[in-house]
Coordinates of C-alpha atoms in Angstrom, one line a residue:
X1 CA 39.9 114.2 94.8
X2 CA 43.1 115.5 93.3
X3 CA 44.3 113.0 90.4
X4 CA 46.7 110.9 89.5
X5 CA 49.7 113.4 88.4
X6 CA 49.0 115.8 91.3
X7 CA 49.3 113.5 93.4
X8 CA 52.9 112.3 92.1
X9 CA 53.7 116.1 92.5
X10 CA 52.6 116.1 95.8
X11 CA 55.0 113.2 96.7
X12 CA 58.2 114.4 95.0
X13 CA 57.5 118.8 95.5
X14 CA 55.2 119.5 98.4
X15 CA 56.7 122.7 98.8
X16 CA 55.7 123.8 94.7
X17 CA 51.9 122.8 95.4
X18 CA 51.4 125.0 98.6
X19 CA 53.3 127.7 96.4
X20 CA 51.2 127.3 93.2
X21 CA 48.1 126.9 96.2
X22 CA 48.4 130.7 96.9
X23 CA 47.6 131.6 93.5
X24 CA 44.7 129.2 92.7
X25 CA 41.7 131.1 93.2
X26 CA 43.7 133.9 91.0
X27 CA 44.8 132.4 88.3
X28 CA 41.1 129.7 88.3
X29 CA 39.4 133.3 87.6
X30 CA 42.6 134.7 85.1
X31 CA 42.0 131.3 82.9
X32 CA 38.5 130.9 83.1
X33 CA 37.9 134.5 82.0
X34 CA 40.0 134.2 79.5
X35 CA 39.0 131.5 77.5
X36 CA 35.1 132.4 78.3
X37 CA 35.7 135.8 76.9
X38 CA 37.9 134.5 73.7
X39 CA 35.1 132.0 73.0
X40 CA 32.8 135.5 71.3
X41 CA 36.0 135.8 69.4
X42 CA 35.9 132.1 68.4
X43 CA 31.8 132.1 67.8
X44 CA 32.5 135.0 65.0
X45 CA 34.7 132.2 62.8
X46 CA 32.4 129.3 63.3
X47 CA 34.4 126.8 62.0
X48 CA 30.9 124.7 61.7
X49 CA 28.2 127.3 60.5
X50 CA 29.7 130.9 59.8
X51 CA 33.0 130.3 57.5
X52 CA 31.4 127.2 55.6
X53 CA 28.6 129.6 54.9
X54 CA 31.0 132.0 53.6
X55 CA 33.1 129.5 52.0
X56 CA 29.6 128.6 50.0
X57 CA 29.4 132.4 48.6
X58 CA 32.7 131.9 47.1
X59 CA 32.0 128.4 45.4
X60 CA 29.4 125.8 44.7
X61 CA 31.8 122.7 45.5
X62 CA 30.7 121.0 48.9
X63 CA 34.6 119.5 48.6
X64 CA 36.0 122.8 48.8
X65 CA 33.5 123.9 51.3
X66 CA 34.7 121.1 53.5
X67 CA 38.3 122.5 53.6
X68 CA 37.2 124.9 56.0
X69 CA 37.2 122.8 59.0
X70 CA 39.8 120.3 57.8
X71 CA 42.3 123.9 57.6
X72 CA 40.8 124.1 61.2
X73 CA 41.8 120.8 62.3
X74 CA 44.8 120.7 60.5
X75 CA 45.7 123.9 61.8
X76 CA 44.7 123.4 65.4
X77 CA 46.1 119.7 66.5
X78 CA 49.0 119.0 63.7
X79 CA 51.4 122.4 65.1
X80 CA 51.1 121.5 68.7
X81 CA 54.2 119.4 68.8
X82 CA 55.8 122.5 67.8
X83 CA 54.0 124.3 70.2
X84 CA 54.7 121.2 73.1
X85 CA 58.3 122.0 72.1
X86 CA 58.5 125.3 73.0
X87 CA 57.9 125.0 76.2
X88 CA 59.5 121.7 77.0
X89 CA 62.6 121.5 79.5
X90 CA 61.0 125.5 80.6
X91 CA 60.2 125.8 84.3
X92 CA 57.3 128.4 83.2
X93 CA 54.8 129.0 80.4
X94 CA 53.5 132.4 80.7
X95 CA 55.4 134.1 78.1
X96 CA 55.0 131.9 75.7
X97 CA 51.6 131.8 76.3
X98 CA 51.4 135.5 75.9
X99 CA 53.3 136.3 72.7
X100 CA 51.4 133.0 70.7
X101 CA 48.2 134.7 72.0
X102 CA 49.3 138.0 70.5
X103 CA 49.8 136.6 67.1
X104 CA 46.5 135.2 66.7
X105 CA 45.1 138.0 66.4
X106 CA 46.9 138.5 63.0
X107 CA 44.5 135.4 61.2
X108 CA 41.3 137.1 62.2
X109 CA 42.5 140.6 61.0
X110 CA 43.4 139.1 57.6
X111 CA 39.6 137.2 57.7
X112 CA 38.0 140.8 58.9
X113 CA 40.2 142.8 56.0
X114 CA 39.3 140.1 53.6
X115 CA 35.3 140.8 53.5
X116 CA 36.4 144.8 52.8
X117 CA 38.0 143.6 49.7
X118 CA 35.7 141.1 48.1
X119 CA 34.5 144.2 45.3
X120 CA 38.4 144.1 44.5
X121 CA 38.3 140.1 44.1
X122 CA 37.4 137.0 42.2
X123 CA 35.5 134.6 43.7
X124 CA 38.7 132.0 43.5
X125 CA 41.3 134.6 44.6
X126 CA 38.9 135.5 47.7
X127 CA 38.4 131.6 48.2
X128 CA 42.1 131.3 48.8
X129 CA 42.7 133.9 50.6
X130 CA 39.9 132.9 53.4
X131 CA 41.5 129.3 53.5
X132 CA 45.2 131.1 53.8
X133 CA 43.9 133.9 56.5
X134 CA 41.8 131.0 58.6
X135 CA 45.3 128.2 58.5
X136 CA 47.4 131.5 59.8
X137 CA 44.4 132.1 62.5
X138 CA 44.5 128.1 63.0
X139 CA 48.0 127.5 63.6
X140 CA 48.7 129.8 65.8
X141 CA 45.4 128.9 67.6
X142 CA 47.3 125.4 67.7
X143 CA 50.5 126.3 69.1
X144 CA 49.4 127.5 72.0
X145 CA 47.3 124.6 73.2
X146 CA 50.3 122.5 74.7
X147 CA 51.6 125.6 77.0
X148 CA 48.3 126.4 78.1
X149 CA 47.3 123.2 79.0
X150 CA 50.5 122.6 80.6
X151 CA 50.2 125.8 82.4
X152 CA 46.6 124.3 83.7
X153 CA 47.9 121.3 85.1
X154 CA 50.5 122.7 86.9
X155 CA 47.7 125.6 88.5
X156 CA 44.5 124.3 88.9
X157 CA 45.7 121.1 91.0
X158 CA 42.3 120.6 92.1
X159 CA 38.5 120.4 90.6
X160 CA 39.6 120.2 87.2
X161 CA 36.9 118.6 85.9
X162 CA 34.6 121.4 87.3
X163 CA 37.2 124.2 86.2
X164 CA 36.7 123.2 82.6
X165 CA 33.0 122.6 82.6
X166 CA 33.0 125.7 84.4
X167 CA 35.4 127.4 81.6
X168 CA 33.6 125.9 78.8
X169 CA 30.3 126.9 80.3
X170 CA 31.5 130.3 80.5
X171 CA 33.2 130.1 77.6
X172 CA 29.4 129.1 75.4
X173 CA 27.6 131.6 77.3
X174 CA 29.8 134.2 75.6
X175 CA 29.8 132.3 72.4
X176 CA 25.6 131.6 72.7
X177 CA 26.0 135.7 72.8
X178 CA 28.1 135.9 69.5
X179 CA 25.5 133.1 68.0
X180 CA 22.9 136.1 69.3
X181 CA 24.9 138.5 67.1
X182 CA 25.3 136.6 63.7
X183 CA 21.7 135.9 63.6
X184 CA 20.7 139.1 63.8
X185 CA 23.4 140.0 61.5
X186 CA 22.9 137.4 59.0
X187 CA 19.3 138.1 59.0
X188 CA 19.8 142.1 59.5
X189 CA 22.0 142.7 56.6
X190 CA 23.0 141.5 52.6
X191 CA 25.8 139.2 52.1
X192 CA 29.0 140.5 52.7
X193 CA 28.1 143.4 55.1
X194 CA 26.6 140.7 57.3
X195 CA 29.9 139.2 57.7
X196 CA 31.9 142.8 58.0
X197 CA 30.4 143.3 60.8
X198 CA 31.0 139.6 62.2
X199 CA 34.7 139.6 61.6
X200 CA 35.3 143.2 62.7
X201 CA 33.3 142.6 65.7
X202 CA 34.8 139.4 66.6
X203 CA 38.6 140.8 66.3
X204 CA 38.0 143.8 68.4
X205 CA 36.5 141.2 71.2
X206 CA 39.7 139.2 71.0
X207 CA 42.3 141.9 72.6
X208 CA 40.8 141.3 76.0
X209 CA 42.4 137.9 76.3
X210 CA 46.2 139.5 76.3
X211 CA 45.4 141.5 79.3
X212 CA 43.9 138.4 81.5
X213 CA 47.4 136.3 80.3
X214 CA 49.0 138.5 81.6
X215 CA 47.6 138.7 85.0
X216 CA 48.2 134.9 85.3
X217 CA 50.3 134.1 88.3
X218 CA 52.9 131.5 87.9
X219 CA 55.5 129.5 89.9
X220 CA 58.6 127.8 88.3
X221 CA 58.1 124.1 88.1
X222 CA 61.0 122.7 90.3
X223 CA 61.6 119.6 88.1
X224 CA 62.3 120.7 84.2
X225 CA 64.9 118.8 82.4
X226 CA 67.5 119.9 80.2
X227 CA 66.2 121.3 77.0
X228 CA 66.6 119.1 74.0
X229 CA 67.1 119.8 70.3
X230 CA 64.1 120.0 68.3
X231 CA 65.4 116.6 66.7
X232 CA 66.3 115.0 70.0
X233 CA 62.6 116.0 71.0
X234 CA 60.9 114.2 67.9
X235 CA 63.3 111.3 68.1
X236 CA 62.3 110.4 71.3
X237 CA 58.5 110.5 71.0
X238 CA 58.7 106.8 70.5
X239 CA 60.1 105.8 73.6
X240 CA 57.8 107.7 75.7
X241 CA 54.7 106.5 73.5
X242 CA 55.9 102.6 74.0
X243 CA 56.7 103.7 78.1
X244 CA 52.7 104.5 78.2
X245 CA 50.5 101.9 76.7
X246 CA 47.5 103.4 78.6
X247 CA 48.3 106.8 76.4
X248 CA 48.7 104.7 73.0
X249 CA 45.4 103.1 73.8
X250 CA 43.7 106.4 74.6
X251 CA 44.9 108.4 71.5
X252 CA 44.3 105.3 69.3
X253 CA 40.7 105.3 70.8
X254 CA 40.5 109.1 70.3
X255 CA 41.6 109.4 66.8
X256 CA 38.9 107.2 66.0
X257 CA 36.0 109.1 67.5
X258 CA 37.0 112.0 66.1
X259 CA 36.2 111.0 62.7
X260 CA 32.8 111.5 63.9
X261 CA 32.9 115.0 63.1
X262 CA 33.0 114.1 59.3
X263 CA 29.5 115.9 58.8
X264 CA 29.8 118.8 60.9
X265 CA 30.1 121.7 58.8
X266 CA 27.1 120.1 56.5
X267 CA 24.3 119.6 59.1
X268 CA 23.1 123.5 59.1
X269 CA 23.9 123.7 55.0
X270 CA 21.7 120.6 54.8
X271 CA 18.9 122.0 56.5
X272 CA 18.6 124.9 55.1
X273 CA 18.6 123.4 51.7
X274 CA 15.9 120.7 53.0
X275 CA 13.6 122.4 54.8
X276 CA 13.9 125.9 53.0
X277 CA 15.3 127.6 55.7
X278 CA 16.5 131.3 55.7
X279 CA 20.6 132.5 56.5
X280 CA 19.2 133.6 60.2
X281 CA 19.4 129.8 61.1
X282 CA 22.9 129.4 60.9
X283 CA 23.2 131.9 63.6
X284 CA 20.4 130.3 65.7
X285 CA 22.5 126.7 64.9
X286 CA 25.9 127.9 66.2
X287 CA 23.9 129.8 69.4
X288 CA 22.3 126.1 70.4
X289 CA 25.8 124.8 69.7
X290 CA 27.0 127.3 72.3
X291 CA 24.2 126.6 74.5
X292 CA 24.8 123.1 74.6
X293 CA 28.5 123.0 75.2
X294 CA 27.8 125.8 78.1
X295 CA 25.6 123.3 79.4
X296 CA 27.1 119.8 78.7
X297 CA 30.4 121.3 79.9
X298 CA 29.5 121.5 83.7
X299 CA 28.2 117.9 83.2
X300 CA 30.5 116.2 82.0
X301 CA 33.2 118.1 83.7
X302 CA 31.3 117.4 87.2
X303 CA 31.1 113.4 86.1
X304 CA 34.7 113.3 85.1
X305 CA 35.8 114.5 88.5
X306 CA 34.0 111.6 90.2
X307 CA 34.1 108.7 88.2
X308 CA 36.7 109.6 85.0
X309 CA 36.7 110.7 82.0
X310 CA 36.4 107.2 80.2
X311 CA 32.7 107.6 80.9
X312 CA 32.6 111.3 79.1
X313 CA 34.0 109.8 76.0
X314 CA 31.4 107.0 76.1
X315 CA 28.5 109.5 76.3
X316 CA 30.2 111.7 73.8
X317 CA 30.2 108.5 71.4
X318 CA 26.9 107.7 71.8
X319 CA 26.2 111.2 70.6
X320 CA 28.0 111.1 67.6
X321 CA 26.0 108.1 66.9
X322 CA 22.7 110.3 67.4
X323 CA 23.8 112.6 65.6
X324 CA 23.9 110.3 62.5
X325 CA 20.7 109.0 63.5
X326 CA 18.9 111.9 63.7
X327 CA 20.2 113.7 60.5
X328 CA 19.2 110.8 58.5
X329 CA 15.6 110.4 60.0
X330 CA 14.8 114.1 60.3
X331 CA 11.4 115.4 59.1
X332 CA 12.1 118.8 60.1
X333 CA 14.1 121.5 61.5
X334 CA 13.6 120.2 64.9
X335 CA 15.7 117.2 64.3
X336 CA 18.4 119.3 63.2
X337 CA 18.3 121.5 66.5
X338 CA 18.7 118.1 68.4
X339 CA 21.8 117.5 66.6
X340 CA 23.3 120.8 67.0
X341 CA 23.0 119.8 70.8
X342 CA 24.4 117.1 70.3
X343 CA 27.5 118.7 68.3
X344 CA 27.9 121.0 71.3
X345 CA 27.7 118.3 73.7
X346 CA 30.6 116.4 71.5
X347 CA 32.9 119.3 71.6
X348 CA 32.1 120.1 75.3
X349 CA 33.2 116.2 76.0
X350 CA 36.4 116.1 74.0
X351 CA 37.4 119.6 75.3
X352 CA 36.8 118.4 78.9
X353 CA 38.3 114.9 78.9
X354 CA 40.8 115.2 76.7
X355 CA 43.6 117.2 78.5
X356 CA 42.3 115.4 81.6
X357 CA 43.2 112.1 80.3
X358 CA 46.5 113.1 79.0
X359 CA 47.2 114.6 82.5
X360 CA 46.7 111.7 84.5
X361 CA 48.2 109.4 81.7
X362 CA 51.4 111.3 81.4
X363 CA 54.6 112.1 83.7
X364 CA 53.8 115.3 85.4
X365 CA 56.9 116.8 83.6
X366 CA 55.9 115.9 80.5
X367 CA 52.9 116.9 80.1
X368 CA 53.3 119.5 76.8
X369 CA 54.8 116.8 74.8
X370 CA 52.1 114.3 75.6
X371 CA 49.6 117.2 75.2
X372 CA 51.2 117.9 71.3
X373 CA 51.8 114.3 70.7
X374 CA 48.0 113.0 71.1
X375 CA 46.8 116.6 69.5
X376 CA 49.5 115.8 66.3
X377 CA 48.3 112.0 65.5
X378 CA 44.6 113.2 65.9
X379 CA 45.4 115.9 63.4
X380 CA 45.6 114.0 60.2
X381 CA 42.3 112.1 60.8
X382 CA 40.2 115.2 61.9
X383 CA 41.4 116.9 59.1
X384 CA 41.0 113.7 56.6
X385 CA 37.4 113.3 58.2
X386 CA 36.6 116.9 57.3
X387 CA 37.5 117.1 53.5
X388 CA 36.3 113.7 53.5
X389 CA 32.9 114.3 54.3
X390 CA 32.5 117.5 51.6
X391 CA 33.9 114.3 49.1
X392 CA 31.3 111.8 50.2
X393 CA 28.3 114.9 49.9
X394 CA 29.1 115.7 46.6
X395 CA 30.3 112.2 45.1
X396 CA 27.0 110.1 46.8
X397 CA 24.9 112.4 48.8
X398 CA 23.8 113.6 52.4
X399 CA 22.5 110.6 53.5
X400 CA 25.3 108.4 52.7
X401 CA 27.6 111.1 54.8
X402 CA 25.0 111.0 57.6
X403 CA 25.0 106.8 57.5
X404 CA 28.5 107.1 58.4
X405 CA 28.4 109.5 61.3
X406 CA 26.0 106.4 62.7
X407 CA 28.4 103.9 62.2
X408 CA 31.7 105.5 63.4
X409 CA 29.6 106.7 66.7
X410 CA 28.3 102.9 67.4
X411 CA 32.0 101.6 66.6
X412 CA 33.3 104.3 69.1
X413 CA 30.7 103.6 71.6
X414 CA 32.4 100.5 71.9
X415 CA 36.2 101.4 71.3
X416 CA 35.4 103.7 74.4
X417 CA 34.3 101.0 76.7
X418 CA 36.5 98.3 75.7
X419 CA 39.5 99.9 74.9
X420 CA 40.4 103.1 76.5
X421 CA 42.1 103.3 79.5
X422 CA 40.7 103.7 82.7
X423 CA 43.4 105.6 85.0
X424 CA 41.0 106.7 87.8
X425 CA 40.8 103.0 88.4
X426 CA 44.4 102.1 87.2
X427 CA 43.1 100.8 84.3
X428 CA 46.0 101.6 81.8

């Protein structure tokens, strides 16, 4: 069934969706290769298991540690009304698309040409330098969410839910390869040849996505608006959040589950402390994350299309709270594979649902702004939750961290069924 904003399109420009409709198969192929193939790329820096793991080499403070996936967060959501900006008021996205993509690859060089000059550098010097290479790698990773979710929701007007389980499915496969490759690298080689390899292997990988961007087939969207200053655009984010109290509810509801990821970079470190555990297992923890995303991905993407998305974030909840559960009950490795399905199940649900939400919440011509404005207020408490939960490790312990995760995933469990919005069922 084609949702809510497609079928206001369909209303108001016919003619654009049978246009856009002689491109679909093309450019369902262009973007699912695309971000399957990137996702190797994106399995190399780990945000979870790889760069804490190097991060660890550099220093013995689990609060520092923990700045690695709050510069990811940060990074990624807090730029993207930037990003939403730069597309605004434009009747295409491909270019922009393009040149962000291009730049990218700048982050992972620096990470790659870091590891070649550790000999040359203290352990502090190195330390900020990974945090500075990873936030250029981040931002720029950021700023191109809002066009090229835009650019989605203008071309794949149907099956969406199955095109990003699909995508993401893809998209792990490659990555439970690159989780393949760093366990056998980690394992294989000494500390920081090990990660040579990764990084250098990872940014040659990434050029393929360029080419398959630019393949991507695009019509003009008939019904752009004059552009507007940058100020104009931030002023008037307050209107259009108050115009949509379904899309205040949602990123409200959101922002709260994503705190849930407080412990995620400290599940693998934990067990390998706990249960004596050698560096291999970091590679075999991000490969089950892979595989579980791959997997999860086509679930909950397949549910979403049939009964909404509101269900994916309860189930996605409900993991968060078994995630807790588990890390704090564990009596061996096992438990800790369980949870790193269940992290990959997380991510798979929030990378599913949330653009689908925010496209059937939002005006179809404003979809990048909505896109950077839930992705901005997420920012701060993703990246809070992350530094936060390096705090809470070294200042208490583990278990305190992990009692958390429990809580916030029960709280969200019910958030997510009592709060959020329900647009398949105009429920807003």
């Amino acid at each position: 069934m084609f949702s809510t904003d497609i079928q206001k399109i369909a209303q108001q420009h016919p003619g654009y969706l049978d246009a856009v409709g002689e491109n679909y198969k093309w450019n369902f192929v262009a973007l699912a290769s695309d971000s399957a193939i990137f996702s190797f790329s994106l399995g190399m820096l780990s945000q979870d298991t790889i760069l804490p793991y190097f991060a660890s080499q550099l220093t013995d403070s689990n609060l520092l540690v923990g700045f690695v996936p709050a510069i990811y967060y940060l990074g990624f959501f807090f730029p993207q009304l930037l990003g939403a900006y730069l597309v605004h008021g434009r009747a295409t996205r491909k270019g922009a698309i393009f040149w962000i993509a291009v730049s990218e690859r700048l982050g992972i060089f620096c990470i790659a040409l870091l590891t070649q000059s550790l000999g040359f550098l203290s352990n502090n010097q190195a330390l900020v330098l990974l945090f500075a290479s990873y936030a250029l790698f981040s931002v720029t990773n950021g700023l191109i969410g809002p066009a090229y979710a835009d650019f989605i929701s203008k071309n794949i007007i149907r099956r969406r839910g199955i095109f990003y389980g699909l995508t993401h499915g893809l998209g792990n496969l490659f990555g439970f390869s690159a989780g393949l490759t760093a366990a056998y690298l980690l394992e294989r080689y000494a500390y920081p040849t090990n990660l040579q390899y990764l990084f250098w292997f990872g940014f040659a990988t990434s050029f393929v996505s360029p080419f398959l961007i630019a393949s991507l087939r695009e019509v003009p969207f008939p019904a752009e608006r004059n552009r507007e200053s940058l100020g104009e655009f931030l002023r008037n984010i307050p209107m259009h959040v108050r115009g949509s109290p379904g899309f205040l509810r949602f990123i409200v509801a959101r922002a709260f589950l994503g705190i849930g990821i407080i412990a995620n970079a400290f599940y693998a470190l934990y067990s390998l402390e706990r249960f004596d555990l050698s560096e291999g297992y970091l590679g075999i923890f991000t490969l089950i994350i892979f595989l579980s995303q791959s997997a999860l991905g086509l679930v909950w993407g397949w549910l979403g299309d049939r009964v909404g998305f509101k269900v994916v974030f309860i189930l996605a909840a409900s993991q968060i709270a078994g995630m807790g559960a588990l890390a704090l009950t564990a009596v061996g490795p096992w438990a800790f594979y369980l949870v790193a399905i269940f992290v990959g199940g997380v991510y798979a649900a929030i990378r599913t649902a949330d653009p689908n939400m925010i496209f059937e919440l939002a005006p179809p011509h404003e979809t990048s702004r909505f896109v950077g404005i839930s992705n901005t207020f997420v920012a701060p408490v993703m990246t809070l939750a992350a530094v936060s939960g390096g705090f809470i490790a070294d200042r208490f312990s583990y278990e305190t961290l992990f009692a958390i995760v429990l809580v916030v995933g029960l709280v969200s469990v019910l958030l997510m069924i009592l709060y959020m919005p329900y647009p398949r069922h105009n429920k807003v």
